[in-house]
Structure formats: C-alpha cells, structure tokens
Rosetta silent file (secondary structure, phi, psi, omega in degrees, C-alpha in Angstrom):
SEQUENCE: MVQMQEDEAICSERRDLQRLQLDQVYATVRPSAVHRPATPRDITSAGEGVASQPTSTQNTTSSSPVSSAGKEDTCQTVKDFFKWLIAQQPAEDRGPYEAAQRVVIEEMWTIKDLKDMAKLKSDLHDLAVNRYKLKDGVVRHFKEELRHFKSVYRTASSLVEIGTNLGTESR
SCORE:     score description
SCORE:     0.000 S_00000001
   1 L     0.000  -48.422  176.598  -31.787  173.967  -86.022 S_00000001
   2 H   -58.986  -39.290  178.797  -31.768  177.586  -87.009 S_00000001
   3 H   -66.558  -37.329  177.739  -27.952  177.604  -87.117 S_00000001
   4 H   -68.333  -38.285  174.189  -28.000  174.530  -89.477 S_00000001
   5 H   -63.440  -39.251  177.797  -30.435  176.316  -91.822 S_00000001
   6 H   -62.078  -43.383 -179.065  -28.186  179.358  -91.800 S_00000001
   7 H   -59.661  -44.324 -176.615  -25.184  177.069  -92.528 S_00000001
   8 H   -67.027  -42.057 -179.396  -27.070  175.355  -95.422 S_00000001
   9 H   -66.504  -40.077 -177.484  -28.058  178.879  -96.914 S_00000001
  10 H   -68.168  -41.841  174.775  -24.448  180.045  -96.704 S_00000001
  11 H   -62.564  -35.864 -178.330  -23.214  176.875  -98.470 S_00000001
  12 H   -71.081  -37.640 -179.411  -25.914  177.253 -101.148 S_00000001
  13 H   -69.301  -34.703  178.894  -24.939  180.820 -101.575 S_00000001
  14 H   -67.284  -42.324  172.582  -21.327  179.952 -101.776 S_00000001
  15 H   -60.794  -46.466  177.232  -21.950  177.261 -104.465 S_00000001
  16 H   -56.246  -43.289  178.477  -23.922  179.799 -106.470 S_00000001
  17 H   -66.713  -35.659 -177.933  -21.060  182.339 -106.259 S_00000001
  18 H   -65.059  -46.815 -178.790  -18.539  179.625 -107.263 S_00000001
  19 H   -54.793  -45.167  179.403  -20.668  178.646 -110.266 S_00000001
  20 H   -63.747  -40.558  175.001  -20.837  182.302 -111.342 S_00000001
  21 H   -67.952  -33.613  175.549  -17.089  182.721 -110.946 S_00000001
  22 H   -65.246  -45.131  177.743  -16.343  179.599 -112.833 S_00000001
  23 H   -55.141  -39.690 -177.630  -18.632  180.855 -115.618 S_00000001
  24 H   -71.997  -36.137  179.971  -16.767  184.115 -115.687 S_00000001
  25 H   -70.245  -43.955  177.466  -13.366  182.401 -115.795 S_00000001
  26 H   -51.273  -38.169  178.410  -14.462  179.943 -118.475 S_00000001
  27 H   -71.914  -22.678 -176.868  -15.456  182.818 -120.706 S_00000001
  28 H  -100.004  -22.303 -174.477  -12.096  184.570 -120.331 S_00000001
  29 L   -94.782  116.335  179.519   -9.629  181.640 -120.435 S_00000001
  30 L  -116.954  126.205  173.369   -8.832  180.381 -123.988 S_00000001
  31 L   -67.468  162.654  174.682   -6.532  177.518 -124.738 S_00000001
  32 L   -76.306  -21.218  177.090   -4.041  178.029 -127.517 S_00000001
  33 L  -112.610  136.745  174.868   -5.436  175.163 -129.444 S_00000001
  34 L  -120.723  175.854 -176.700   -9.016  174.743 -130.672 S_00000001
  35 L   -52.037  134.529  175.660  -10.685  172.090 -132.565 S_00000001
  36 L  -120.123  144.489  176.121   -8.826  171.269 -135.803 S_00000001
  37 L   -75.730  169.352 -175.849  -10.235  169.267 -138.616 S_00000001
  38 L   -63.568  143.515  175.759   -8.742  166.039 -139.691 S_00000001
  39 L  -114.620  162.034  177.294   -5.585  166.326 -141.781 S_00000001
  40 H   -46.784  -37.991 -175.562   -3.976  163.950 -144.381 S_00000001
  41 H   -71.455  -17.300  173.172   -1.595  162.754 -141.796 S_00000001
  42 H   -74.676  -10.430 -176.936   -4.462  161.590 -139.692 S_00000001
  43 E  -102.620  126.696  173.663   -5.417  159.103 -142.369 S_00000001
  44 L   -78.345  170.823  175.405   -3.542  155.855 -142.652 S_00000001
  45 L   -60.713  -27.872 -179.604   -2.714  154.266 -145.989 S_00000001
  46 L   -76.972  -16.122  179.243   -5.508  151.811 -145.505 S_00000001
  47 L   106.648   -5.900 -179.517   -8.014  154.691 -145.314 S_00000001
  48 L   -88.154  145.143  178.555   -8.869  154.395 -141.654 S_00000001
  49 E   -79.610  140.866  178.178   -8.669  157.532 -139.557 S_00000001
  50 L  -130.554  124.924 -179.973   -6.113  157.576 -136.725 S_00000001
  51 L   -73.419  131.254 -173.266   -6.310  160.110 -134.054 S_00000001
  52 L   -70.049  144.339  179.013   -2.906  161.725 -133.652 S_00000001
  53 L   -98.271  133.916 -179.278   -1.303  161.125 -130.331 S_00000001
  54 L   -71.864  145.511 -179.667    0.225  163.960 -128.426 S_00000001
  55 L   -95.046   11.380 -174.362    3.953  163.607 -127.698 S_00000001
  56 L   -61.855  134.241  171.221    3.771  165.413 -124.332 S_00000001
  57 L  -102.235   15.320 -178.555    5.913  164.000 -121.596 S_00000001
  58 L   -62.158  136.185  175.503    4.221  166.067 -118.883 S_00000001
  59 L   -91.021  120.805 -177.499    3.542  163.871 -115.888 S_00000001
  60 L  -115.408  150.360 -175.936   -0.008  164.281 -114.469 S_00000001
  61 L   -77.691  -31.787 -177.080   -1.367  162.983 -111.251 S_00000001
  62 L  -156.672  160.516  174.086   -4.689  161.861 -112.635 S_00000001
  63 L   -83.485   -8.986 -173.854   -6.832  161.889 -115.812 S_00000001
  64 L   -89.374  133.450 -178.890   -9.729  163.419 -113.997 S_00000001
  65 L   -60.119  -27.538 -177.778  -10.234  167.202 -114.320 S_00000001
  66 L  -111.543    9.657 -173.416  -11.283  167.327 -110.629 S_00000001
  67 L   -56.143  127.920  171.168   -9.200  164.647 -109.141 S_00000001
  68 E  -175.280  172.500 -175.750   -8.314  165.187 -105.556 S_00000001
  69 L   -57.611  125.166  174.086   -9.067  163.563 -102.388 S_00000001
  70 L    83.892   -1.883  178.009  -12.816  162.866 -102.016 S_00000001
  71 E  -110.959  143.995 -178.543  -13.798  164.308 -105.459 S_00000001
  72 L  -131.648  154.168  174.051  -15.222  162.518 -108.413 S_00000001
  73 L   -67.001  137.382  178.227  -16.233  163.446 -111.899 S_00000001
  74 L  -124.266  173.641  174.228  -19.826  164.344 -112.003 S_00000001
  75 H   -55.734  -40.729  178.220  -22.553  165.178 -114.479 S_00000001
  76 H   -60.860  -38.598  177.101  -21.825  168.793 -113.619 S_00000001
  77 H   -63.498  -37.783  173.605  -18.235  168.399 -114.613 S_00000001
  78 H   -58.278  -46.350  178.307  -19.336  167.028 -117.943 S_00000001
  79 H   -61.695  -40.160  178.618  -21.671  169.989 -118.413 S_00000001
  80 H   -61.180  -41.202 -179.666  -18.838  172.402 -117.387 S_00000001
  81 H   -66.267  -37.259  178.705  -16.595  170.792 -120.032 S_00000001
  82 H   -74.491  -32.766  177.461  -19.157  171.262 -122.790 S_00000001
  83 H   -64.807  -50.711  175.026  -19.913  174.784 -121.792 S_00000001
  84 H   -58.796  -44.543 -179.055  -16.213  175.584 -122.014 S_00000001
  85 H   -63.842  -42.996 -179.613  -15.682  173.560 -125.193 S_00000001
  86 H   -65.603  -39.936  179.091  -18.586  175.231 -127.044 S_00000001
  87 H   -60.525  -26.322 -174.022  -17.356  178.675 -125.917 S_00000001
  88 L   -82.194  -11.530 -174.258  -13.967  177.946 -127.606 S_00000001
  89 L   -92.939  148.018  174.454  -15.584  177.404 -131.022 S_00000001
  90 L   -66.802  151.246 -172.945  -16.436  180.128 -133.485 S_00000001
  91 H   -55.398  -38.083  179.003  -20.334  180.634 -133.504 S_00000001
  92 H   -72.744   -8.271 -179.861  -20.663  178.971 -136.886 S_00000001
  93 H  -102.169   -0.025 -168.784  -18.918  175.846 -135.728 S_00000001
  94 H   -76.749  -22.282 -177.174  -20.838  175.274 -132.471 S_00000001
  95 H   -48.517  -54.520  178.278  -23.653  173.081 -133.865 S_00000001
  96 H   -57.857  -36.816 -178.825  -21.806  169.751 -133.856 S_00000001
  97 H   -76.661  -32.685  173.257  -20.569  170.448 -130.324 S_00000001
  98 H   -65.014  -41.398  179.269  -24.015  171.319 -129.061 S_00000001
  99 H   -64.561  -37.983  172.892  -25.354  168.204 -130.518 S_00000001
 100 H   -62.263  -38.593 -177.533  -22.609  166.161 -128.768 S_00000001
 101 H   -63.296  -45.550 -176.963  -23.397  167.896 -125.470 S_00000001
 102 H   -58.069  -48.691 -178.809  -27.045  166.924 -125.744 S_00000001
 103 H   -60.646  -45.840 -177.410  -26.249  163.316 -126.434 S_00000001
 104 H   -62.065  -42.528 -179.238  -23.519  162.990 -123.817 S_00000001
 105 H   -71.534  -39.408 -179.314  -25.764  164.515 -121.058 S_00000001
 106 H   -62.617  -43.411 -175.357  -28.747  162.482 -122.140 S_00000001
 107 L   -87.213   -4.291 -175.516  -26.763  159.208 -122.171 S_00000001
 108 L    45.794   50.032  171.646  -24.954  160.214 -118.931 S_00000001
 109 L   -72.016  146.097 -176.049  -21.561  159.534 -120.370 S_00000001
 110 L   -95.630  176.134  170.097  -18.571  160.226 -118.026 S_00000001
 111 H   -58.770  -45.680 -178.599  -15.224  162.046 -118.617 S_00000001
 112 H   -62.362  -38.405  173.297  -13.698  158.534 -118.979 S_00000001
 113 H   -60.693  -38.280 -179.999  -16.271  157.662 -121.706 S_00000001
 114 H   -71.247  -37.785  176.125  -15.407  160.869 -123.629 S_00000001
 115 H   -63.807  -37.869  178.646  -11.739  159.952 -123.412 S_00000001
 116 H   -69.990  -23.617  176.317  -12.309  156.415 -124.631 S_00000001
 117 L   -64.710  -20.268  178.286  -14.121  157.833 -127.693 S_00000001
 118 L   -60.868  -28.197 -178.818  -10.754  159.036 -128.980 S_00000001
 119 L   -81.968  114.425 -176.198   -9.974  155.375 -129.839 S_00000001
 120 L   -52.154  -40.755 -171.504  -11.397  154.758 -133.345 S_00000001
 121 L   -90.059    6.754  179.614  -12.066  151.098 -132.769 S_00000001
 122 L   -68.848  154.628  172.053  -13.815  151.640 -129.360 S_00000001
 123 H   -62.976  -41.906 -176.096  -17.479  150.730 -128.945 S_00000001
 124 H   -69.639  -37.669  173.478  -18.195  154.118 -127.552 S_00000001
 125 H   -62.491  -46.904  173.926  -16.694  155.866 -130.649 S_00000001
 126 H   -53.405  -44.895 -178.459  -18.777  153.600 -132.876 S_00000001
 127 H   -61.457  -52.371 -176.743  -21.926  154.276 -130.815 S_00000001
 128 H   -50.894  -54.581 -170.613  -21.266  158.050 -130.824 S_00000001
 129 H   -76.655  -46.645 -168.877  -20.647  158.331 -134.571 S_00000001
 130 H   -87.763  -46.217 -177.145  -22.849  155.652 -136.059 S_00000001
 131 H   -79.663  -45.828 -174.276  -25.894  155.464 -133.707 S_00000001
 132 L   -93.474   -6.326  174.548  -25.972  159.145 -132.522 S_00000001
 133 L    64.305   28.226  176.523  -24.561  160.652 -135.788 S_00000001
 134 L   -69.071  150.084  177.197  -21.997  162.761 -133.843 S_00000001
 135 L   -63.984  131.881 -177.546  -19.224  164.314 -135.952 S_00000001
 136 H   -62.264  -40.230 -176.679  -16.101  162.007 -135.952 S_00000001
 137 H   -67.743  -25.048  177.224  -13.752  165.002 -135.735 S_00000001
 138 H   -82.046  -49.362 -173.111  -15.502  166.342 -132.550 S_00000001
 139 H   -62.539  -45.853  179.469  -15.653  162.860 -130.925 S_00000001
 140 L   -60.958  -17.897 -172.243  -11.872  161.996 -131.814 S_00000001
 141 L  -104.803   -4.754  178.838  -10.695  165.267 -130.131 S_00000001
 142 H   -49.679  -44.914 -177.401  -12.541  164.869 -126.846 S_00000001
 143 H   -63.864  -46.453 -174.444   -9.391  163.398 -125.096 S_00000001
 144 H   -71.028  -41.066  174.413   -7.247  166.218 -126.346 S_00000001
 145 H   -64.437  -28.759 -178.056   -9.824  168.921 -125.328 S_00000001
 146 H   -73.027  -32.018  176.000  -10.305  167.366 -122.017 S_00000001
 147 H   -71.172  -28.771  173.892   -6.542  167.870 -121.397 S_00000001
 148 H   -75.514  -40.458  172.065   -6.816  171.497 -122.031 S_00000001
 149 H   -46.940  -51.502 -178.444  -10.034  171.634 -119.990 S_00000001
 150 H   -50.684  -50.444  175.767   -8.275  170.171 -116.984 S_00000001
 151 H   -51.486  -54.725 -176.987   -5.854  173.041 -116.743 S_00000001
 152 H   -60.348  -48.259 -174.569   -8.569  175.578 -117.075 S_00000001
 153 H   -68.483  -36.681  175.620  -10.863  173.823 -114.582 S_00000001
 154 H   -71.926  -34.360  174.945   -8.288  173.406 -111.962 S_00000001
 155 H   -58.010  -54.477 -176.859   -7.137  177.012 -112.335 S_00000001
 156 H   -58.554  -47.044 -179.429  -10.747  178.221 -112.121 S_00000001
 157 H   -63.826  -38.248  174.859  -11.519  176.133 -109.126 S_00000001
 158 H   -58.087  -49.114 -175.160   -8.464  177.355 -107.306 S_00000001
 159 H   -61.675  -36.561 -177.063   -9.422  181.018 -108.053 S_00000001
 160 H   -66.604  -52.764 -176.192  -13.063  180.309 -106.834 S_00000001
 161 H   -55.711  -45.247  176.444  -11.717  178.726 -103.692 S_00000001
 162 H   -56.762  -52.502 -178.216   -9.400  181.669 -102.997 S_00000001
 163 H   -62.773  -32.553  179.399  -12.159  184.061 -103.509 S_00000001
 164 H   -68.096  -47.231 -177.594  -14.548  182.106 -101.364 S_00000001
 165 H   -60.638  -44.138  178.998  -11.942  181.932  -98.561 S_00000001
 166 H   -63.764  -35.827 -177.686  -11.283  185.606  -98.814 S_00000001
 167 H   -67.532  -40.049 -179.258  -14.993  186.287  -98.660 S_00000001
 168 H   -78.031  -25.322  178.217  -15.521  184.265  -95.451 S_00000001
 169 H   -72.236  -27.769 -177.547  -12.528  185.779  -93.736 S_00000001
 170 L   -85.264    1.670  179.412  -13.896  189.247  -94.177 S_00000001
 171 L   -78.351    0.000    0.000  -17.152  188.358  -92.443 S_00000001
C-alpha cells in the first residue's frame, strides 16, 4: 500500500514536471507563420470567404496532435493548443483568441471540431461565428494553426519524455 502511494506521488510529480517543461518549450518555440488577416484572394467573386487550402504534400500519420497508440485528444490538449496559440500573437491581438479559448473550453469542443470550423459552410463555423460571435479570421485558421501546433506539441512531448527518462535513470 505504501509502495503504491509512493508510485502515485512519483507519477504526480512527473506529470507536474512534464507540464512545467511543456510550458517552457511552448514559450520558446515559435512557428514561422502566425495568424494572418483575410486577403482579397481569400474572397470569391460571389463575396463569400474561402479559406485558403495549403498545398503541402507532406504525408502525416494522423490529424491528431497527440496521436499514438493509446492516446486521445483531451480537454488538456485543447487547452495546451490555445495556450500556445495565444502566446504566438502580439499582445494587442490576443483578445479574440482568448475569447475563442473561453468558448471552446466551455463548450467542450475537440480538436476535430476546431478543424471542422475551417469549413465556411460547416455548422460549427456558423455556430462559432454567429452564436458565439468569435472572429471569422480566428476560426477559419484553427486548422492551419493546429498543423503548426502538432509539430511543436510532438517535439515538446518528446523532449519532456527524454528528460523524464533521464531523471528516473539517475535515481
């Protein structure tokens, strides 16, 4: 019983350390692209906005930032995404992103939901923009921003895992 409590305490300590390390990595890793406002080429001749589609041919294993055996997207992943995304914005532009974060967490939307919002004709995009009054430019770029976040998240998670493994080997 005592051993099990000690193991739980070590696991809790390890999770706290991982969260701290992830926070430090998020603060230092910046993608080359940040939020960009809509441009005239994003607007069709009919006047409807069209989210530009990236032309990348990079093959990815999954659309999930944390995909691997036995792992799922969680509310914490969504919170981590917004923490990272808000940190990428200049201080004066953070308001719309913070508003989006509050709504997304309150409504318990998933990573998949955020990606679906990039589709202008989706019900989720309509709900986010019309009912919750989130900025269209913020909502349309979630999918693109998630692509950047995935790389950062996986790198940070790997670094944390390496650090944790090194820490347990030295005991």
